PDB file of C-alpha atoms in Angstrom:
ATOM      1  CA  UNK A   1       2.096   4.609 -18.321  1.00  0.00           C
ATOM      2  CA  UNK A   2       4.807   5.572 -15.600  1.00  0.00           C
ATOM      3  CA  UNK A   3       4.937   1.911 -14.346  1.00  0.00           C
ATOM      4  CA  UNK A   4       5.557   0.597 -18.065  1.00  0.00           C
ATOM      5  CA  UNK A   5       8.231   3.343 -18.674  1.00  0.00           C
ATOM      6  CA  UNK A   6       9.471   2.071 -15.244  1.00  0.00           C
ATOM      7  CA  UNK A   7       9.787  -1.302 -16.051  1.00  0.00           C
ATOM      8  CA  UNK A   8      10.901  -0.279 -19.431  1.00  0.00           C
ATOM      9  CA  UNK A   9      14.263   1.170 -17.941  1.00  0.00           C
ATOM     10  CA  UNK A  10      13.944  -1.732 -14.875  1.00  0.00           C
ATOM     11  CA  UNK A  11      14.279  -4.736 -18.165  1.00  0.00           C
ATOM     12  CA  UNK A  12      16.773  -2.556 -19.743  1.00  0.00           C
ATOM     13  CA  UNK A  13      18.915  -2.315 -17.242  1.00  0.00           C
ATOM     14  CA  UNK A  14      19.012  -5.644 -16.435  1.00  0.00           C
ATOM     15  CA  UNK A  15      19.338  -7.021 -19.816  1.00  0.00           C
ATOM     16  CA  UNK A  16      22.500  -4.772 -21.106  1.00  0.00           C
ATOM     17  CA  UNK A  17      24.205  -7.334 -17.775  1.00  0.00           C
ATOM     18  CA  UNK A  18      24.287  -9.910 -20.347  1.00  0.00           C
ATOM     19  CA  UNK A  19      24.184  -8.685 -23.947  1.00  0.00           C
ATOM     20  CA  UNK A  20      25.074 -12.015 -25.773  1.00  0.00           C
ATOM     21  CA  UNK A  21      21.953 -13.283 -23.684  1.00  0.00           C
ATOM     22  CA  UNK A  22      20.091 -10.682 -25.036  1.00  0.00           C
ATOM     23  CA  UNK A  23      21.490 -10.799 -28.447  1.00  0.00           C
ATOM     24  CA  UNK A  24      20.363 -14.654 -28.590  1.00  0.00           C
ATOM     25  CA  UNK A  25      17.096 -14.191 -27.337  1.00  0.00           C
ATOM     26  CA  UNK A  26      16.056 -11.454 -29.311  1.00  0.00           C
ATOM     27  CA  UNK A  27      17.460 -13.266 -32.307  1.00  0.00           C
ATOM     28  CA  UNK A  28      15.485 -16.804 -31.037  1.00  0.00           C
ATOM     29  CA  UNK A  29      12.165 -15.251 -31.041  1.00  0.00           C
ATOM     30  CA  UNK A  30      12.304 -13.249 -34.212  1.00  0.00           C
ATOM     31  CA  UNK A  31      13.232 -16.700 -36.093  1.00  0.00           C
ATOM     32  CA  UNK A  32      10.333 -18.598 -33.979  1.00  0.00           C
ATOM     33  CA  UNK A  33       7.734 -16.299 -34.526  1.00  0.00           C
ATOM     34  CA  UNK A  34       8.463 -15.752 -38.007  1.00  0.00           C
ATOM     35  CA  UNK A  35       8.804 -19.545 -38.619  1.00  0.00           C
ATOM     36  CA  UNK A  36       5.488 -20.027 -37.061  1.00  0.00           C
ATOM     37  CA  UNK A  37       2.556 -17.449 -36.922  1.00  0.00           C
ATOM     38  CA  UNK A  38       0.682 -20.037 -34.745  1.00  0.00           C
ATOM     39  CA  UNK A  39       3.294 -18.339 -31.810  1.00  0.00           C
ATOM     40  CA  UNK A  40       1.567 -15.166 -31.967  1.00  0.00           C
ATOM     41  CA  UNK A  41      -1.314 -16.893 -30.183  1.00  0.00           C
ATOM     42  CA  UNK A  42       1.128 -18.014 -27.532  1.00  0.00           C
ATOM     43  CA  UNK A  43       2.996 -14.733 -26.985  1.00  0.00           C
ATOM     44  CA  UNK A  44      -0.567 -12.605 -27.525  1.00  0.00           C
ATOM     45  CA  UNK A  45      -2.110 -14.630 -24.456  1.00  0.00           C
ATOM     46  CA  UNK A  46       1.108 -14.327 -21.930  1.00  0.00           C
ATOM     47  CA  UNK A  47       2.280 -10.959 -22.927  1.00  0.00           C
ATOM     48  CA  UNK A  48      -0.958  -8.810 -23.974  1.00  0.00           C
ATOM     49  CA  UNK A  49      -4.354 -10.124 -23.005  1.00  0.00           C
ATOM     50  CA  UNK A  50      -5.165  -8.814 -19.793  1.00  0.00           C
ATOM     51  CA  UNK A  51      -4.503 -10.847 -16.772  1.00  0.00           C
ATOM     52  CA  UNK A  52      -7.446 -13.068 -15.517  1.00  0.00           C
ATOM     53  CA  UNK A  53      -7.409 -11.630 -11.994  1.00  0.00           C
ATOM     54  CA  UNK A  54      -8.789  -8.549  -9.864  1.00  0.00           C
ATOM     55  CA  UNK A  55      -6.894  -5.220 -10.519  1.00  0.00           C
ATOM     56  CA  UNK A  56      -3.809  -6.808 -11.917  1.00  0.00           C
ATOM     57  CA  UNK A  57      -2.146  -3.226 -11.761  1.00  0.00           C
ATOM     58  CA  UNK A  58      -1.715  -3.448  -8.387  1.00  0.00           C
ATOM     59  CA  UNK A  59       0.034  -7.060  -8.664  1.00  0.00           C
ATOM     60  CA  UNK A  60       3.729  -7.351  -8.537  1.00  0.00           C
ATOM     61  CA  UNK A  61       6.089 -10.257  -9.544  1.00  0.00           C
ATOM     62  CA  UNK A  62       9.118 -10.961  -7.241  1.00  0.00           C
ATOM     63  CA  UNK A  63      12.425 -12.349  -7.870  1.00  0.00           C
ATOM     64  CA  UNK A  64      15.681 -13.292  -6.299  1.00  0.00           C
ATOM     65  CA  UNK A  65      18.961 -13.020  -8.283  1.00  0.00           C
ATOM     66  CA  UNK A  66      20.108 -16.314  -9.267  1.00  0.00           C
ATOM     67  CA  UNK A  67      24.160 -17.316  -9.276  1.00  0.00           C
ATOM     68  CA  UNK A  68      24.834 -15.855 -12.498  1.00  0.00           C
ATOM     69  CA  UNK A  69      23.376 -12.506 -11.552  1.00  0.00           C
ATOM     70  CA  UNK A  70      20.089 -12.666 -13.220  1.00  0.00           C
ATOM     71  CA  UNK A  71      16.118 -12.336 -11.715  1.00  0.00           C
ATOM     72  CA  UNK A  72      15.171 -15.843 -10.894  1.00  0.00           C
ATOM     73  CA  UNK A  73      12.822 -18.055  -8.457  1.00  0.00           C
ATOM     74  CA  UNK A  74      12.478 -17.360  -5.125  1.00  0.00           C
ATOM     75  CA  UNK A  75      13.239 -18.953  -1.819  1.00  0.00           C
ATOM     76  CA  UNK A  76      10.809 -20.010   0.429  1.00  0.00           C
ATOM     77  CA  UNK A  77      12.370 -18.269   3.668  1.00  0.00           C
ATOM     78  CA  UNK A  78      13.378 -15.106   1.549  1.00  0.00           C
ATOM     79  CA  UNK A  79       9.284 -15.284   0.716  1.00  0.00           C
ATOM     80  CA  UNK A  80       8.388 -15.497   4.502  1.00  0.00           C
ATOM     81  CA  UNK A  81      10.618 -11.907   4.634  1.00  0.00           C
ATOM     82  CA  UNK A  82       8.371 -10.611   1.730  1.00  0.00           C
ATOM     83  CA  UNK A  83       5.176 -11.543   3.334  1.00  0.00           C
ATOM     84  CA  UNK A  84       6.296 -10.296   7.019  1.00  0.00           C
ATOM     85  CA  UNK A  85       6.505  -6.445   5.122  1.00  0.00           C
ATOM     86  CA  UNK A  86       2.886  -5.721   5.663  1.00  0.00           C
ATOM     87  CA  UNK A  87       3.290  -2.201   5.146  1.00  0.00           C
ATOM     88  CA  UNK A  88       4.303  -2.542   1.171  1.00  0.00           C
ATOM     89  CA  UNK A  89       2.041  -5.563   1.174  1.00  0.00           C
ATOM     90  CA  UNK A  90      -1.364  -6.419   0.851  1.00  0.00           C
ATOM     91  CA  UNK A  91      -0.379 -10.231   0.644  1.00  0.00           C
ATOM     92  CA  UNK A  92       2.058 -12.139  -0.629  1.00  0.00           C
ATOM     93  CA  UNK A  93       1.965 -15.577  -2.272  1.00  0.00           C
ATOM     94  CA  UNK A  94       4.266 -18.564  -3.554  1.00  0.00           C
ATOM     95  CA  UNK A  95       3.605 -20.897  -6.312  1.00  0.00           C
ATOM     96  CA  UNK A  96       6.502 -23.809  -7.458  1.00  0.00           C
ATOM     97  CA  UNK A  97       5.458 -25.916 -10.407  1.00  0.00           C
ATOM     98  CA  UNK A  98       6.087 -29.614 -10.675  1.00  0.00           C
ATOM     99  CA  UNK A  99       4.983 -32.655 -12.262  1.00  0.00           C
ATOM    100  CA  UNK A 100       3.078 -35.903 -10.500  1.00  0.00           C
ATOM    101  CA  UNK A 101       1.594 -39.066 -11.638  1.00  0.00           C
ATOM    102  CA  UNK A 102      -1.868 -38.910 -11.222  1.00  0.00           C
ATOM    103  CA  UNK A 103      -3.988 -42.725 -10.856  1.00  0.00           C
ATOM    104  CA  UNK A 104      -6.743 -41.324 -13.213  1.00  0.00           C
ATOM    105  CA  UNK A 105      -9.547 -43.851 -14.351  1.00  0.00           C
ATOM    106  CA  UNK A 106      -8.095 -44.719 -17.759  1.00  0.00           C
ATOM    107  CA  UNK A 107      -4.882 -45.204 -15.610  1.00  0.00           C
ATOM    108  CA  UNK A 108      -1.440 -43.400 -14.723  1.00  0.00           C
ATOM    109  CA  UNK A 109      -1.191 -39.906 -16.409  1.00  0.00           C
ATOM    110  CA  UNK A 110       1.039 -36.920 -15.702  1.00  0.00           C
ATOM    111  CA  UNK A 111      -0.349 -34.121 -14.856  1.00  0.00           C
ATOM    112  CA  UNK A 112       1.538 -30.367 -13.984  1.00  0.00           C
ATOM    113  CA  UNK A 113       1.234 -29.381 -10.450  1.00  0.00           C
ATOM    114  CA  UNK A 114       1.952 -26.349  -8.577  1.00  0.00           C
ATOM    115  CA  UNK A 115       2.409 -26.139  -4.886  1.00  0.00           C
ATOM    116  CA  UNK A 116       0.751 -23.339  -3.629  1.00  0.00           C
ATOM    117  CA  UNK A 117       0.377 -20.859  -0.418  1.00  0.00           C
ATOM    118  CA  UNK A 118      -2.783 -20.266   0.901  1.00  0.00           C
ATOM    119  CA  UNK A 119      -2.284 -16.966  -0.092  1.00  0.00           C
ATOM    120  CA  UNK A 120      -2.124 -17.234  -3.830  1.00  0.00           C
ATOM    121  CA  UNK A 121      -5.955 -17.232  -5.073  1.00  0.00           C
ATOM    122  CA  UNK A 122      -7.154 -14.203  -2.205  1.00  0.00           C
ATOM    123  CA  UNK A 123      -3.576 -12.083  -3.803  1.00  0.00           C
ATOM    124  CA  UNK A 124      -5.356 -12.308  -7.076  1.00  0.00           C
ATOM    125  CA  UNK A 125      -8.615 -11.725  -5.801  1.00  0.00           C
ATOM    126  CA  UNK A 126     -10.143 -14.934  -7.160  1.00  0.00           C
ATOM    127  CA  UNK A 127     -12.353 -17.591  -5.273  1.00  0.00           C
ATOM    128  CA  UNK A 128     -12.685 -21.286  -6.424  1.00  0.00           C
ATOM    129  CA  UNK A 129     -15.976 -22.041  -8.790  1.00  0.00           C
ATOM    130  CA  UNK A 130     -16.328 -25.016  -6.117  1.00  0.00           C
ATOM    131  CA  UNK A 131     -15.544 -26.063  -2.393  1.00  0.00           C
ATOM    132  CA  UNK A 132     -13.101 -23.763  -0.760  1.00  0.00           C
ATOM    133  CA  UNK A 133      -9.368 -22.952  -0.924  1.00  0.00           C
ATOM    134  CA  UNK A 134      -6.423 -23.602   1.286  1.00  0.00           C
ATOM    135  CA  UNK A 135      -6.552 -22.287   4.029  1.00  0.00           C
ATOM    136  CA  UNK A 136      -3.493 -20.304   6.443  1.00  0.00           C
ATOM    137  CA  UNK A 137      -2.259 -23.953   8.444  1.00  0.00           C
ATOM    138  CA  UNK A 138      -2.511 -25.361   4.696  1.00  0.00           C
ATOM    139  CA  UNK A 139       1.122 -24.020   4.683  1.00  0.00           C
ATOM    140  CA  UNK A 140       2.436 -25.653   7.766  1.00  0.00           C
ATOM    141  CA  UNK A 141       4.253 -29.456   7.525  1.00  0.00           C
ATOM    142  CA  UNK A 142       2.329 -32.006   8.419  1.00  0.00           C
ATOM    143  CA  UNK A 143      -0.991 -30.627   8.121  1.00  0.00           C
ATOM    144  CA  UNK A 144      -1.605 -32.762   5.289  1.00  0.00           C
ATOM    145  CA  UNK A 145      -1.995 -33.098   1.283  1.00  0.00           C
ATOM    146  CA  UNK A 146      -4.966 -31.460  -0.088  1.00  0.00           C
ATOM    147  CA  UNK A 147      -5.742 -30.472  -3.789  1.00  0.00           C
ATOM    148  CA  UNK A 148      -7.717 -27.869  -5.855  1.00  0.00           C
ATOM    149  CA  UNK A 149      -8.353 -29.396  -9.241  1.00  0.00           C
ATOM    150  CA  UNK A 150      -7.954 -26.312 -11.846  1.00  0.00           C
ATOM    151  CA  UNK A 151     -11.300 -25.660 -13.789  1.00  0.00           C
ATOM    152  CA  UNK A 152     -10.137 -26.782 -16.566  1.00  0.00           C
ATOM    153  CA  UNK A 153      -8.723 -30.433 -15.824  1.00  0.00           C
ATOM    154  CA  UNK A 154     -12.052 -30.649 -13.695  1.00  0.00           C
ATOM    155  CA  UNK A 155     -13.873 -30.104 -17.020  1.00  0.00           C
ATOM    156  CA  UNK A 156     -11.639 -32.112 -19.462  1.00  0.00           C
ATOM    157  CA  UNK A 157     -10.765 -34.967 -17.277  1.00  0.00           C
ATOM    158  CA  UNK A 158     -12.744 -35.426 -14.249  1.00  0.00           C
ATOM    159  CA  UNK A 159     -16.623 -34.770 -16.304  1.00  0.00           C
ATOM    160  CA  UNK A 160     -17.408 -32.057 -14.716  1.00  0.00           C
ATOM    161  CA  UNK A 161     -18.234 -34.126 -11.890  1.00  0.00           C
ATOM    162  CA  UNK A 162     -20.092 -32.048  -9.477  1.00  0.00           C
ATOM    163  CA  UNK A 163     -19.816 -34.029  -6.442  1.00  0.00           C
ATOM    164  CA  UNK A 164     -15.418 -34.546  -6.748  1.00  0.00           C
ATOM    165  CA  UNK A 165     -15.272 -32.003  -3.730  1.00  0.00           C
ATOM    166  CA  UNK A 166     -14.265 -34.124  -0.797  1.00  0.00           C
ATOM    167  CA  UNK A 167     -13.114 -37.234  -2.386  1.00  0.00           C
ATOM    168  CA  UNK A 168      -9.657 -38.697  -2.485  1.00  0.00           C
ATOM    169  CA  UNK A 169      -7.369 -38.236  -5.858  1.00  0.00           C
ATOM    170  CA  UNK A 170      -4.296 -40.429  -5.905  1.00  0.00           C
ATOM    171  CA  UNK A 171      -1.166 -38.287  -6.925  1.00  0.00           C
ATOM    172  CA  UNK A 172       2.624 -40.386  -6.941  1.00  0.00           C
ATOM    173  CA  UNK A 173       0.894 -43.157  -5.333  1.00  0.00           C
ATOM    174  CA  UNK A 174      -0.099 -40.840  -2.179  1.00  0.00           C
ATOM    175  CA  UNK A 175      -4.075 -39.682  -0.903  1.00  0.00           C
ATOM    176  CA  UNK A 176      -4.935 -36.533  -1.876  1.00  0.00           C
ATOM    177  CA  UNK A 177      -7.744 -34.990  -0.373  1.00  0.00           C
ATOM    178  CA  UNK A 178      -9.579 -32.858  -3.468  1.00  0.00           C
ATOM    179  CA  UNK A 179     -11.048 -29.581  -1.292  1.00  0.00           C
ATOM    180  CA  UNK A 180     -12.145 -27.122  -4.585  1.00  0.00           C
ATOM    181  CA  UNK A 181     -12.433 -26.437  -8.051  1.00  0.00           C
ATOM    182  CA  UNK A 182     -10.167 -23.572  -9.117  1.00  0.00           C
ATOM    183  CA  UNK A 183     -12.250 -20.260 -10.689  1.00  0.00           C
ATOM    184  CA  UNK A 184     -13.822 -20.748 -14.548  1.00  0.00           C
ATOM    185  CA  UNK A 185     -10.959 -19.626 -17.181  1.00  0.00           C
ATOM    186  CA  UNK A 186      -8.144 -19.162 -14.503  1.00  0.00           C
ATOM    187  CA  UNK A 187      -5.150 -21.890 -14.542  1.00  0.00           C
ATOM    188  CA  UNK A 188      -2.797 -20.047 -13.379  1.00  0.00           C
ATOM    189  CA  UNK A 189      -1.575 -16.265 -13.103  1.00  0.00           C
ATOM    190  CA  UNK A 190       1.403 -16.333 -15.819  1.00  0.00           C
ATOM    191  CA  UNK A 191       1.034 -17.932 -19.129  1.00  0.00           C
ATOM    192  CA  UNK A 192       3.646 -20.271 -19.036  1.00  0.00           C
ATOM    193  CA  UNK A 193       2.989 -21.799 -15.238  1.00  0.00           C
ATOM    194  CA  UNK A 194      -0.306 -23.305 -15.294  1.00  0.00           C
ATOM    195  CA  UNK A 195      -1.394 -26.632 -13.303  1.00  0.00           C
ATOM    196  CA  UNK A 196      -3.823 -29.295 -13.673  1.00  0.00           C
ATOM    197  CA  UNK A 197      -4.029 -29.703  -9.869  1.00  0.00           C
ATOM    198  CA  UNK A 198      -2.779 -26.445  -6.892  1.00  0.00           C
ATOM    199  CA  UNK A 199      -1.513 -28.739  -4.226  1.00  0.00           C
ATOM    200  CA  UNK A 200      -1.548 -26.923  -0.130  1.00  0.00           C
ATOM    201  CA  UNK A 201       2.442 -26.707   0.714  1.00  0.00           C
ATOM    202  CA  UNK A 202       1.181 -28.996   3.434  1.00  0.00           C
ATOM    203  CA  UNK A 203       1.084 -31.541   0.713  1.00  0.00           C
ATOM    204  CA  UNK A 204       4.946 -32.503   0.723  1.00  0.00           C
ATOM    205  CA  UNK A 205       3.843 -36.898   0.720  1.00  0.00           C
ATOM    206  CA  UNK A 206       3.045 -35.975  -2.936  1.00  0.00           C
ATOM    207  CA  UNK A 207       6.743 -34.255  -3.759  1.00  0.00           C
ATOM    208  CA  UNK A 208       8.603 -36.666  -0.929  1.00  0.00           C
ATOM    209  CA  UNK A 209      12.080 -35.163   1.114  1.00  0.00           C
ATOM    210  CA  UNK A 210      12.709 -32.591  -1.232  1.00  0.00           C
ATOM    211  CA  UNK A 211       9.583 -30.492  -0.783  1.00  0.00           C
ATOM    212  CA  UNK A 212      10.587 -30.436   2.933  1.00  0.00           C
ATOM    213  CA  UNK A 213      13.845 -29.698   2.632  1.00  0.00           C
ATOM    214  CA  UNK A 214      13.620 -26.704   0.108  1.00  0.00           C
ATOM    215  CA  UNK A 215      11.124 -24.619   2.777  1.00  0.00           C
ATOM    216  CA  UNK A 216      13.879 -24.216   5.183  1.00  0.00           C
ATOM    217  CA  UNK A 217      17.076 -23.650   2.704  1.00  0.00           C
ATOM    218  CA  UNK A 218      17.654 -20.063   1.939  1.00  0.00           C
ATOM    219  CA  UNK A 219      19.507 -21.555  -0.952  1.00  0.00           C
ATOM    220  CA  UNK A 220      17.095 -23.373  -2.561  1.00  0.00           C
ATOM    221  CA  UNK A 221      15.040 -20.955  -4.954  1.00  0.00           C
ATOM    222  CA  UNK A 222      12.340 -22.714  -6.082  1.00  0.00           C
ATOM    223  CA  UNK A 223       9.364 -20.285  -5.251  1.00  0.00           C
ATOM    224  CA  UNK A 224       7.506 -17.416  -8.183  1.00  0.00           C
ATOM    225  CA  UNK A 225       6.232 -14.773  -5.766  1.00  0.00           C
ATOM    226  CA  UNK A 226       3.401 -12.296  -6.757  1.00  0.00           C
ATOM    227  CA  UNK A 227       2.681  -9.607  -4.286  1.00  0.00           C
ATOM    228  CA  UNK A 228      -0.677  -7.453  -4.175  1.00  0.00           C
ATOM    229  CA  UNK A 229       0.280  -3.899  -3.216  1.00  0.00           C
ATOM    230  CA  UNK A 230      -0.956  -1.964   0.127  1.00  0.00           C
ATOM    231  CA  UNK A 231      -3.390   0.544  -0.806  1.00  0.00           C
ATOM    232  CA  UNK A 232      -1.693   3.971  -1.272  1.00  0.00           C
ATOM    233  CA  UNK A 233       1.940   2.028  -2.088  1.00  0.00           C
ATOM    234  CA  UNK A 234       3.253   2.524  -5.816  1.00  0.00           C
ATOM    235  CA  UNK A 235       6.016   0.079  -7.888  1.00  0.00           C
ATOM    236  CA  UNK A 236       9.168   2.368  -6.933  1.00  0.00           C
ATOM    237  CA  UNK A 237       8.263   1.885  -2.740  1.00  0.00           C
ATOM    238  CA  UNK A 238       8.154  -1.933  -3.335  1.00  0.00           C
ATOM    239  CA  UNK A 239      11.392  -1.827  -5.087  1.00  0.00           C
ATOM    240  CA  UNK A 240      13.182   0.699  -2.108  1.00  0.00           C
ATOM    241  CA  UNK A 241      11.726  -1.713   0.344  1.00  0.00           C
ATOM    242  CA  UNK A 242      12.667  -4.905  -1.872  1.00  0.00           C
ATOM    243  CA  UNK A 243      16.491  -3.320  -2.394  1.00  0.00           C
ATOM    244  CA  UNK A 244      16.380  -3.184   1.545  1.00  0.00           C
ATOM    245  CA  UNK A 245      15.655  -6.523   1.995  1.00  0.00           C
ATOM    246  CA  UNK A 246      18.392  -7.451  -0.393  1.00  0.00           C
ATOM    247  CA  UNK A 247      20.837  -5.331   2.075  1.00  0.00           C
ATOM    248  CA  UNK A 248      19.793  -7.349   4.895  1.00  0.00           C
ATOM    249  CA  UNK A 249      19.788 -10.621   3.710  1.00  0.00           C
ATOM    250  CA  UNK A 250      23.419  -9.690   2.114  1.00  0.00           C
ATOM    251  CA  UNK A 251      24.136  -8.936   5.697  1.00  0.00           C
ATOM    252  CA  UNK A 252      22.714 -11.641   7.368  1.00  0.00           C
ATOM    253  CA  UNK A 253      23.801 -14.247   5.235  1.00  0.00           C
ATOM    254  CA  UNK A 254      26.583 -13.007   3.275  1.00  0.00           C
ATOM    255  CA  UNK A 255      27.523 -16.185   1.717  1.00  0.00           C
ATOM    256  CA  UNK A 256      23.835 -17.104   0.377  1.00  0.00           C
ATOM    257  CA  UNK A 257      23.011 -13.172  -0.686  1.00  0.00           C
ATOM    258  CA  UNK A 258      26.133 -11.093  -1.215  1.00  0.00           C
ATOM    259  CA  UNK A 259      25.270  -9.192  -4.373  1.00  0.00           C
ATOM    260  CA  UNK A 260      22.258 -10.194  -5.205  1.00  0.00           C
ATOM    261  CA  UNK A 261      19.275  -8.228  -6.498  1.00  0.00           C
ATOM    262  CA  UNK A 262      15.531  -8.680  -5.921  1.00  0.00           C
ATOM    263  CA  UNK A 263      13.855  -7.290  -8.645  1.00  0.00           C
ATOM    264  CA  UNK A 264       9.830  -6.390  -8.926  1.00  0.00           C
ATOM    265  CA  UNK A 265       8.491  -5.902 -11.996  1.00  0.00           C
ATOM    266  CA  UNK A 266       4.735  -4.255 -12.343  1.00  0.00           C
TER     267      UNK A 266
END
């Protein structure tokens, strides 16, 4: 109850920033929902079913402060900082959606992906139903494009096929080696970012110059980070150590960082 009244005050605080924002909002989803009770089912599943991973009150969200001010995405390098903190830490993983043309046997469909770190699944305590995850040099350039169908794409548009593990998917034209099925019921660990295929960072063929690019530019912020706290660390030591890191980036790259925030919520 202490981390909800935390975040509680955390949202609050953030939100009276930009009261018009807030004003609209509030107003946008009272006229939605009203206009359509079929977006209770939508908010219910994001905002109160339980999360479909491992001891989800010890997982964290992460975000950068955008321009305008406000909690946003993530940059890779600023991620690398978060993941160095092994203290505050148990691991620390990045996820960036994106969208691909898959050559699927009825022919070209689109299909959601999200580029992953090897990182992500073992945060959330979760193993794939099938084959294996990415693994640590998954993350490096060069090492490759691999995939992890989700469950549920596996199911819906690949049969079921039990013997997919190890063959080659074609995703904007490029080979894609398929290494796993993703666990049953999990596509993804917010409601609103979920993937038909995880593709290895290592994959960048699939998302071409920019996927390279955007690991190295502290500007960039393209990356949702989720965090697994160390055993015995709480919500308000990840946010002292999180405000810290803010400091130094601010210092280190004052042009980039000067003034902005990273925010957890719990």
């Amino acid at each position: 109850m202490s981390a909800l009244i935390q975040d509680i005050r955390y949202a609050v605080r953030r939100l009276a920033r930009t009261p018009l924002f807030t004003t609209a909002a509030v107003t946008i989803l009272a006229v939605g929902i009203g206009a359509n009770s079929g977006a209770f089912a939508v908010v219910d599943s994001v905002l109160f079913r339980p999360p479909p991973f491992e001891r989800p009150e010890e997982v964290v969200s992460i975000y950068q402060d955008s321009d305008d001010g406000e909690p946003s995405s993530t940059s890779y390098p600023a991620y690398e900082d978060m993941a160095a903190m092994t203290g505050v830490f148990a691991g620390v993983a990045a996820v960036s959606p994106g969208v691909a043309t898959w050559e699927a046997p009825d022919g070209p469909e689109q299909v959601s992906v999200i580029y992953a770190t090897a990182s992500y699944l073992p945060v959330l305590g979760l193993e794939p139903s099938r084959g294996r995850w990415f693994a640590p040099e998954h993350d490096e350039v060069g090492a490759g494009a691999f995939a992890v169908v989700t469950h549920r794409t596996w199911r819906t548009k690949m049969g079921a096929d039990p013997e997919l593990v190890g063959r080659t998917i074609r995703l904007n034209g490029q080979p894609v080696t398929v290494i796993g099925v993703g666990p049953e019921s999990f596509n993804g660990a917010r409601g609103a970012l979920v993937a038909d295929f995880w593709l290895s960072i290592s994959s960048t063929v699939v998302g071409g110059s920019f996927r390279v690019a955007n690991l190295d530019r502290r500007q960039d912020h393209w990356y949702d980070v989720q965090a697994r706290l160390a055993p015995g660390v709480g919500v308000a030591r990840a946010r002292a150590a999180m405000d810290a890191l803010a400091r130094r980036l601010a210092e280190a790259y004052p042009e980039l960082n000067r003034g902005r925030e990273i925010t957890v919520f719990a």
